[in-house]
Amino acid sequence: MIHLKLPFREPRRLPFYLAMEEWAARTLPANDYFFCWRVKPTVICGRNQEMDKEVDMAYCREAGIDVVRRRSGGGCVYADLDNFMMSYICPGDEVTSTFARYTTMIASMLQEMGLDAVATGRNDIVISGKKVSGNAFYHIPGRCIAHGTMLYDFDPSVMKRAITPSRAKLESKSVKSVESRVTCLTQEGMTMSHDEFEERIIRSLCDKEILLSDEDVAAVEAIEKTYYDPEFLYRKGELKTDPAMPELLHRHGRVDGVGEIDFTISLDSHDRISRIEASGDFFLIGDPEELIFRHLKGSPLTGEEILKALSNAEPQKAISGLDKESLTELLIGNVNKG
C-alpha cells in the first residue's frame, strides 16, 4: 500500500483531508493508498445527518470546536489532536467488502501492537467491548474510500457536550452516555508518543510513499472549498410541498445493523406517497431515489401496499443492511428494531 505524505506538518481544517481523499481517488492511478492525520477540535457529521439534532452547536461555538460534514454516511465523530484520523482509498465499486477489509486491517494492526482489538458491528473497532475506532465509507465510480478515527486519548466531558446522540441510539446500546461506550489507546496501555504511534501505523500498513507537490496541494484545496458550501453543510434541501397539500408525516426508528433513519413523507390529496426524504446515521451506498423511493410514489401508506410497491426495489443496495420488511415497518410507524 502507498502512503500519501504531505509536504508540511501543521494541521489543516478537517475538510482539507476529506478533499485529499477525493483528489487521490479521482487523480491517482488505481492502487491502494493510505494516510493518517490529526486536526484541532472538530465535530464531523455524516452525510445524511441533521446537525442541530446531533450536535450542541452553541457549545461548539463557545468552545471553538469546528463543525463540518463529510460525504460518507454514519454518525457524528469528535476529533482533536489526540485523535488519529485514517484514510484508505482503493480501486473497485464493491463498498461492503472494501469496508470490511479496511476495518479488519486496522484491527489487525492494533493486535500486532498487543491490543485485543476486534472489528465489529457496522463500523466500529472495539477493545474490551468499548469503541476505540469509528469508521465510514463511500465511493465514486471505480474507487472506494474508507476513513475512520482512532482514539489515542480523549476528554470525555468535551465529547459528551459536543455530540448529543439520540435516545434511540443510546437505548439500542443499553448505555446512558457517550463516554460509557468508548475507550482510548492510552487507557488500554499504549505508551508510544503521538509521533511514534503515527510512524508505527504507516510502517505497519504501507511499503511505498508518494510526496504530494505544491500543485497537488493546490488541487486538494480547490476540492476542499466544496465542503464549505452551505447547501452541502446544512442540508438546505428540505421537502417542498404544495400549500394545498401540506401534510408531512415523520417516521423515526433504528434498525440493527443499519442505524437510525428519519423519514419525512409527503402525501398527495389522495393520501398516497408523493415524496420521501431520509436522514440519519446509516451508510448510503447507492441512490435511494432510484432504488427505493421511485417505487413508492403513488402507493398508499399501508404495510401491504408498501411491500407490493417494493417488490422490484433493492433497498439494501441504497442503504447498507436495510431490507424491505424493515423499511416497511419504519414507513408505517413500527420503529426501533434492534
Tab-separated table of C-alpha atoms in Angstrom:
chain	number	residue	atom	x	y	z
A	1	MET	CA	0.000	0.000	0.000
A	2	ILE	CA	1.212	3.524	-0.795
A	3	HIS	CA	1.457	6.200	1.882
A	4	LEU	CA	0.445	9.717	0.788
A	5	LYS	CA	2.691	12.240	2.515
A	6	LEU	CA	2.072	15.989	2.708
A	7	PRO	CA	4.945	18.498	2.343
A	8	PHE	CA	4.032	20.149	5.685
A	9	ARG	CA	3.279	19.069	9.271
A	10	GLU	CA	0.931	21.742	10.610
A	11	PRO	CA	-2.725	20.609	10.758
A	12	ARG	CA	-5.312	21.940	8.320
A	13	ARG	CA	-9.084	22.139	8.810
A	14	LEU	CA	-10.661	18.721	8.535
A	15	PRO	CA	-12.276	19.173	5.084
A	16	PHE	CA	-8.791	19.535	3.576
A	17	TYR	CA	-8.134	15.868	4.349
A	18	LEU	CA	-11.536	14.777	3.045
A	19	ALA	CA	-10.721	16.664	-0.136
A	20	MET	CA	-7.350	14.899	-0.244
A	21	GLU	CA	-9.188	11.560	-0.310
A	22	GLU	CA	-11.290	12.726	-3.235
A	23	TRP	CA	-8.250	14.066	-5.055
A	24	ALA	CA	-6.439	10.744	-4.630
A	25	ALA	CA	-9.489	8.752	-5.761
A	26	ARG	CA	-10.090	10.917	-8.826
A	27	THR	CA	-6.486	11.647	-9.845
A	28	LEU	CA	-4.020	8.921	-8.899
A	29	PRO	CA	-3.599	5.613	-10.777
A	30	ALA	CA	-5.563	2.625	-9.479
A	31	ASN	CA	-3.819	1.379	-6.332
A	32	ASP	CA	-4.251	1.163	-2.561
A	33	TYR	CA	-3.447	4.467	-0.815
A	34	PHE	CA	-3.376	5.414	2.857
A	35	PHE	CA	-2.648	8.451	5.004
A	36	CYS	CA	-3.309	9.469	8.598
A	37	TRP	CA	-3.838	12.942	10.007
A	38	ARG	CA	-4.872	14.948	13.057
A	39	VAL	CA	-6.925	18.119	13.430
A	40	LYS	CA	-7.780	20.758	16.011
A	41	PRO	CA	-11.110	20.179	17.842
A	42	THR	CA	-13.774	19.316	15.263
A	43	VAL	CA	-17.151	17.584	15.096
A	44	ILE	CA	-17.756	15.865	11.773
A	45	CYS	CA	-21.320	14.883	10.841
A	46	GLY	CA	-22.308	12.085	8.497
A	47	ARG	CA	-23.657	12.890	5.060
A	48	ASN	CA	-27.308	12.265	5.963
A	49	GLN	CA	-27.441	13.708	9.476
A	50	GLU	CA	-29.155	16.891	10.627
A	51	MET	CA	-26.581	18.897	12.584
A	52	ASP	CA	-28.945	20.532	15.043
A	53	LYS	CA	-30.216	17.110	16.155
A	54	GLU	CA	-26.765	15.617	16.665
A	55	VAL	CA	-24.528	18.486	17.783
A	56	ASP	CA	-24.683	21.101	20.556
A	57	MET	CA	-23.950	23.947	18.188
A	58	ALA	CA	-23.944	26.645	20.896
A	59	TYR	CA	-21.392	24.752	22.973
A	60	CYS	CA	-19.193	24.131	19.930
A	61	ARG	CA	-19.207	27.847	19.073
A	62	GLU	CA	-18.277	28.779	22.663
A	63	ALA	CA	-15.528	26.144	22.854
A	64	GLY	CA	-14.069	26.927	19.424
A	65	ILE	CA	-14.948	23.490	18.034
A	66	ASP	CA	-15.273	23.371	14.240
A	67	VAL	CA	-18.390	21.608	12.891
A	68	VAL	CA	-18.227	20.148	9.375
A	69	ARG	CA	-19.800	17.435	7.239
A	70	ARG	CA	-18.322	14.509	5.297
A	71	ARG	CA	-19.612	12.777	2.169
A	72	SER	CA	-19.783	9.359	3.832
A	73	GLY	CA	-22.656	8.132	5.997
A	74	GLY	CA	-22.620	7.090	9.642
A	75	GLY	CA	-22.786	9.136	12.822
A	76	CYS	CA	-21.111	12.177	14.334
A	77	VAL	CA	-17.492	11.971	15.418
A	78	TYR	CA	-15.464	14.288	17.652
A	79	ALA	CA	-11.798	14.689	16.721
A	80	ASP	CA	-8.870	16.657	18.119
A	81	LEU	CA	-5.085	16.382	18.223
A	82	ASP	CA	-5.387	13.292	20.457
A	83	ASN	CA	-7.429	11.515	17.796
A	84	PHE	CA	-5.768	9.966	14.761
A	85	MET	CA	-7.818	10.027	11.575
A	86	MET	CA	-7.075	7.488	8.844
A	87	SER	CA	-7.978	7.400	5.158
A	88	TYR	CA	-7.906	4.424	2.787
A	89	ILE	CA	-8.529	4.700	-0.957
A	90	CYS	CA	-8.626	1.684	-3.261
A	91	PRO	CA	-9.923	0.581	-6.687
A	92	GLY	CA	-13.348	-1.036	-7.055
A	93	ASP	CA	-17.070	-0.497	-6.614
A	94	GLU	CA	-17.883	-3.163	-4.008
A	95	VAL	CA	-18.207	-0.950	-0.956
A	96	THR	CA	-19.222	-3.518	1.663
A	97	SER	CA	-16.303	-5.907	1.156
A	98	THR	CA	-13.852	-2.993	0.901
A	99	PHE	CA	-15.086	-1.574	4.186
A	100	ALA	CA	-14.805	-4.963	5.918
A	101	ARG	CA	-11.260	-5.340	4.587
A	102	TYR	CA	-10.359	-1.884	5.908
A	103	THR	CA	-11.728	-2.373	9.442
A	104	THR	CA	-10.141	-5.837	9.669
A	105	MET	CA	-6.821	-4.364	8.535
A	106	ILE	CA	-6.921	-1.665	11.225
A	107	ALA	CA	-7.945	-4.139	13.945
A	108	SER	CA	-5.088	-6.448	12.912
A	109	MET	CA	-2.655	-3.530	13.123
A	110	LEU	CA	-3.723	-2.899	16.722
A	111	GLN	CA	-3.453	-6.605	17.514
A	112	GLU	CA	0.169	-6.510	16.314
A	113	MET	CA	0.717	-3.817	18.961
A	114	GLY	CA	-0.579	-6.139	21.668
A	115	LEU	CA	-4.126	-4.764	21.905
A	116	ASP	CA	-7.200	-7.018	21.912
A	117	ALA	CA	-8.930	-5.160	19.074
A	118	VAL	CA	-11.900	-6.558	17.143
A	119	ALA	CA	-13.802	-5.194	14.130
A	120	THR	CA	-17.484	-5.428	14.965
A	121	GLY	CA	-20.918	-4.065	14.104
A	122	ARG	CA	-21.472	-1.720	11.182
A	123	ASN	CA	-18.392	0.419	11.594
A	124	ASP	CA	-16.657	0.053	14.963
A	125	ILE	CA	-13.406	-1.366	16.236
A	126	VAL	CA	-13.619	-2.231	19.911
A	127	ILE	CA	-11.225	-3.110	22.713
A	128	SER	CA	-12.715	-4.858	25.765
A	129	GLY	CA	-16.176	-4.163	24.383
A	130	LYS	CA	-15.621	-0.402	24.109
A	131	LYS	CA	-15.295	1.589	20.903
A	132	VAL	CA	-11.823	2.862	20.063
A	133	SER	CA	-12.387	3.493	16.363
A	134	GLY	CA	-15.428	4.525	14.337
A	135	ASN	CA	-15.353	4.316	10.559
A	136	ALA	CA	-17.354	5.272	7.486
A	137	PHE	CA	-17.177	4.800	3.732
A	138	TYR	CA	-18.410	5.974	0.363
A	139	HIS	CA	-17.472	5.506	-3.248
A	140	ILE	CA	-17.169	7.268	-6.542
A	141	PRO	CA	-17.209	5.307	-9.809
A	142	GLY	CA	-14.253	2.923	-9.787
A	143	ARG	CA	-12.938	3.918	-6.348
A	144	CYS	CA	-13.840	3.169	-2.728
A	145	ILE	CA	-12.964	5.474	0.160
A	146	ALA	CA	-12.948	4.348	3.797
A	147	HIS	CA	-11.955	6.568	6.676
A	148	GLY	CA	-12.098	6.493	10.436
A	149	THR	CA	-10.988	7.672	13.818
A	150	MET	CA	-8.556	6.182	16.301
A	151	LEU	CA	-8.868	7.489	19.864
A	152	TYR	CA	-5.328	7.797	21.184
A	153	ASP	CA	-6.560	9.848	24.164
A	154	PHE	CA	-9.677	11.944	24.790
A	155	ASP	CA	-11.558	14.180	27.183
A	156	PRO	CA	-14.962	12.520	27.677
A	157	SER	CA	-16.537	15.691	29.045
A	158	VAL	CA	-15.857	17.569	25.803
A	159	MET	CA	-17.109	14.680	23.661
A	160	LYS	CA	-20.287	14.401	25.733
A	161	ARG	CA	-21.030	18.128	25.440
A	162	ALA	CA	-20.278	18.411	21.740
A	163	ILE	CA	-22.189	15.361	20.483
A	164	THR	CA	-25.752	14.655	21.577
A	165	PRO	CA	-26.722	11.166	20.359
A	166	SER	CA	-30.432	10.460	20.251
A	167	ARG	CA	-32.281	8.452	22.881
A	168	ALA	CA	-32.981	5.706	20.342
A	169	LYS	CA	-29.275	5.184	19.738
A	170	LEU	CA	-28.409	5.080	23.442
A	171	GLU	CA	-31.268	2.728	24.257
A	172	SER	CA	-30.259	0.400	21.444
A	173	LYS	CA	-26.817	0.051	23.015
A	174	SER	CA	-28.133	-0.147	26.617
A	175	VAL	CA	-25.894	2.675	27.799
A	176	LYS	CA	-26.594	6.072	29.306
A	177	SER	CA	-23.818	8.307	27.999
A	178	VAL	CA	-21.317	8.767	25.220
A	179	GLU	CA	-18.247	8.227	27.367
A	180	SER	CA	-19.546	4.951	28.839
A	181	ARG	CA	-19.161	3.208	25.479
A	182	VAL	CA	-15.755	4.443	24.319
A	183	THR	CA	-12.158	3.860	25.307
A	184	CYS	CA	-8.812	5.147	24.070
A	185	LEU	CA	-5.387	3.673	23.454
A	186	THR	CA	-3.769	5.296	26.487
A	187	GLN	CA	-6.434	3.723	28.721
A	188	GLU	CA	-5.643	0.370	27.117
A	189	GLY	CA	-1.924	0.625	27.913
A	190	MET	CA	-0.496	2.498	24.917
A	191	THR	CA	2.794	4.184	25.884
A	192	MET	CA	4.057	5.361	22.461
A	193	SER	CA	4.184	9.076	21.775
A	194	HIS	CA	1.908	10.541	19.099
A	195	ASP	CA	4.749	10.625	16.587
A	196	GLU	CA	5.862	7.086	17.407
A	197	PHE	CA	2.322	5.775	17.011
A	198	GLU	CA	1.854	7.513	13.662
A	199	GLU	CA	5.158	6.123	12.401
A	200	ARG	CA	4.141	2.638	13.565
A	201	ILE	CA	0.803	2.857	11.716
A	202	ILE	CA	2.470	3.857	8.452
A	203	ARG	CA	5.219	1.265	8.774
A	204	SER	CA	2.669	-1.460	9.521
A	205	LEU	CA	0.361	-0.698	6.597
A	206	CYS	CA	2.491	0.840	3.835
A	207	ASP	CA	5.552	-0.188	1.828
A	208	LYS	CA	5.770	2.780	-0.576
A	209	GLU	CA	5.349	6.553	-0.345
A	210	ILE	CA	4.295	9.481	-2.545
A	211	LEU	CA	5.137	13.055	-1.507
A	212	LEU	CA	2.483	15.498	-2.708
A	213	SER	CA	3.764	18.508	-4.648
A	214	ASP	CA	2.646	22.112	-4.189
A	215	GLU	CA	0.499	21.680	-7.304
A	216	ASP	CA	-1.125	18.598	-5.764
A	217	VAL	CA	-1.904	20.539	-2.574
A	218	ALA	CA	-3.469	23.354	-4.621
A	219	ALA	CA	-5.708	20.820	-6.376
A	220	VAL	CA	-6.778	19.435	-2.998
A	221	GLU	CA	-7.555	22.950	-1.755
A	222	ALA	CA	-9.828	23.529	-4.763
A	223	ILE	CA	-11.880	20.447	-3.827
A	224	GLU	CA	-11.864	21.491	-0.163
A	225	LYS	CA	-13.931	24.592	-0.985
A	226	THR	CA	-16.928	22.420	-1.875
A	227	TYR	CA	-17.146	21.212	1.742
A	228	TYR	CA	-17.960	24.742	2.916
A	229	ASP	CA	-20.914	25.195	0.546
A	230	PRO	CA	-23.915	25.971	2.823
A	231	GLU	CA	-26.161	23.743	0.718
A	232	PHE	CA	-23.889	20.780	1.482
A	233	LEU	CA	-23.057	21.738	5.047
A	234	TYR	CA	-26.531	22.452	6.391
A	235	ARG	CA	-28.834	20.224	4.297
A	236	LYS	CA	-30.894	23.082	2.888
A	237	GLY	CA	-32.907	20.886	0.526
A	238	GLU	CA	-35.945	20.187	2.713
A	239	LEU	CA	-39.123	18.822	1.182
A	240	LYS	CA	-41.115	21.387	-0.776
A	241	THR	CA	-44.850	20.664	-0.806
A	242	ASP	CA	-47.922	22.197	-2.369
A	243	PRO	CA	-49.547	24.565	0.175
A	244	ALA	CA	-52.860	22.943	-0.663
A	245	MET	CA	-51.458	19.602	0.431
A	246	PRO	CA	-49.409	20.497	3.499
A	247	GLU	CA	-49.411	17.190	5.303
A	248	LEU	CA	-45.993	15.777	6.117
A	249	LEU	CA	-45.539	12.592	8.086
A	250	HIS	CA	-42.409	11.920	10.102
A	251	ARG	CA	-41.134	8.466	10.935
A	252	HIS	CA	-38.138	7.724	13.119
A	253	GLY	CA	-36.580	4.414	14.039
A	254	ARG	CA	-33.433	2.395	14.480
A	255	VAL	CA	-32.711	-0.889	12.718
A	256	ASP	CA	-29.974	-3.177	13.995
A	257	GLY	CA	-27.100	-3.260	11.525
A	258	VAL	CA	-28.436	-0.223	9.660
A	259	GLY	CA	-28.602	2.655	12.135
A	260	GLU	CA	-31.048	5.464	12.773
A	261	ILE	CA	-33.339	6.635	9.983
A	262	ASP	CA	-35.682	9.614	9.864
A	263	PHE	CA	-38.212	9.637	7.025
A	264	THR	CA	-40.193	12.708	6.014
A	265	ILE	CA	-43.126	11.565	3.877
A	266	SER	CA	-45.212	13.883	1.711
A	267	LEU	CA	-48.720	12.680	0.834
A	268	ASP	CA	-50.885	13.847	-2.049
A	269	SER	CA	-54.577	14.751	-1.823
A	270	HIS	CA	-55.488	11.045	-2.077
A	271	ASP	CA	-53.228	10.100	0.871
A	272	ARG	CA	-50.728	8.426	-1.401
A	273	ILE	CA	-46.970	8.871	-1.148
A	274	SER	CA	-45.724	11.693	-3.354
A	275	ARG	CA	-42.205	12.079	-1.998
A	276	ILE	CA	-39.870	10.752	0.704
A	277	GLU	CA	-36.639	12.104	2.142
A	278	ALA	CA	-34.355	10.299	4.570
A	279	SER	CA	-31.760	11.410	7.101
A	280	GLY	CA	-29.809	9.556	9.778
A	281	ASP	CA	-26.531	7.847	10.537
A	282	PHE	CA	-26.991	4.996	8.064
A	283	PHE	CA	-24.487	4.217	5.303
A	284	LEU	CA	-25.657	5.314	1.870
A	285	ILE	CA	-24.127	3.085	-0.822
A	286	GLY	CA	-26.474	3.788	-3.726
A	287	ASP	CA	-29.120	6.209	-4.969
A	288	PRO	CA	-32.199	5.897	-2.691
A	289	GLU	CA	-34.397	7.799	-5.133
A	290	GLU	CA	-33.720	5.297	-7.905
A	291	LEU	CA	-33.502	2.133	-5.788
A	292	ILE	CA	-36.275	2.825	-3.226
A	293	PHE	CA	-38.365	5.977	-3.388
A	294	ARG	CA	-39.467	5.935	-7.039
A	295	HIS	CA	-41.103	2.542	-6.388
A	296	LEU	CA	-43.153	4.004	-3.545
A	297	LYS	CA	-44.528	7.062	-5.340
A	298	GLY	CA	-48.307	6.753	-5.595
A	299	SER	CA	-48.543	3.962	-3.017
A	300	PRO	CA	-50.948	4.136	-0.065
A	301	LEU	CA	-49.135	4.205	3.252
A	302	THR	CA	-50.089	0.702	4.402
A	303	GLY	CA	-47.835	-2.266	5.034
A	304	GLU	CA	-49.405	-4.477	2.360
A	305	GLU	CA	-49.295	-1.801	-0.329
A	306	ILE	CA	-45.744	-0.720	0.511
A	307	LEU	CA	-44.440	-4.290	0.327
A	308	LYS	CA	-46.214	-4.685	-3.008
A	309	ALA	CA	-44.670	-1.440	-4.294
A	310	LEU	CA	-41.231	-2.608	-3.148
A	311	SER	CA	-41.436	-5.961	-4.952
A	312	ASN	CA	-38.849	-4.865	-7.540
A	313	ALA	CA	-36.928	-2.476	-5.279
A	314	GLU	CA	-33.486	-3.148	-3.806
A	315	PRO	CA	-33.253	-1.047	-0.620
A	316	GLN	CA	-30.122	-2.869	0.563
A	317	LYS	CA	-28.263	-1.516	-2.475
A	318	ALA	CA	-29.080	2.044	-1.434
A	319	ILE	CA	-28.886	1.869	2.380
A	320	SER	CA	-26.485	-0.730	3.724
A	321	GLY	CA	-28.270	-3.577	5.533
A	322	LEU	CA	-31.833	-2.300	5.005
A	323	ASP	CA	-34.300	-4.984	3.895
A	324	LYS	CA	-37.823	-4.486	2.538
A	325	GLU	CA	-39.547	-5.672	5.703
A	326	SER	CA	-37.633	-3.300	7.994
A	327	LEU	CA	-38.161	-0.422	5.578
A	328	THR	CA	-41.904	-1.121	5.505
A	329	GLU	CA	-42.138	-1.230	9.296
A	330	LEU	CA	-40.313	2.081	9.532
A	331	LEU	CA	-42.581	3.760	6.994
A	332	ILE	CA	-45.816	2.654	8.656
A	333	GLY	CA	-44.544	3.571	12.113
A	334	ASN	CA	-43.287	0.315	13.673
A	335	VAL	CA	-39.926	1.642	14.824
A	336	ASN	CA	-36.827	0.831	16.859
A	337	LYS	CA	-35.933	-2.610	15.603
A	338	GLY	CA	-32.762	-3.836	17.290
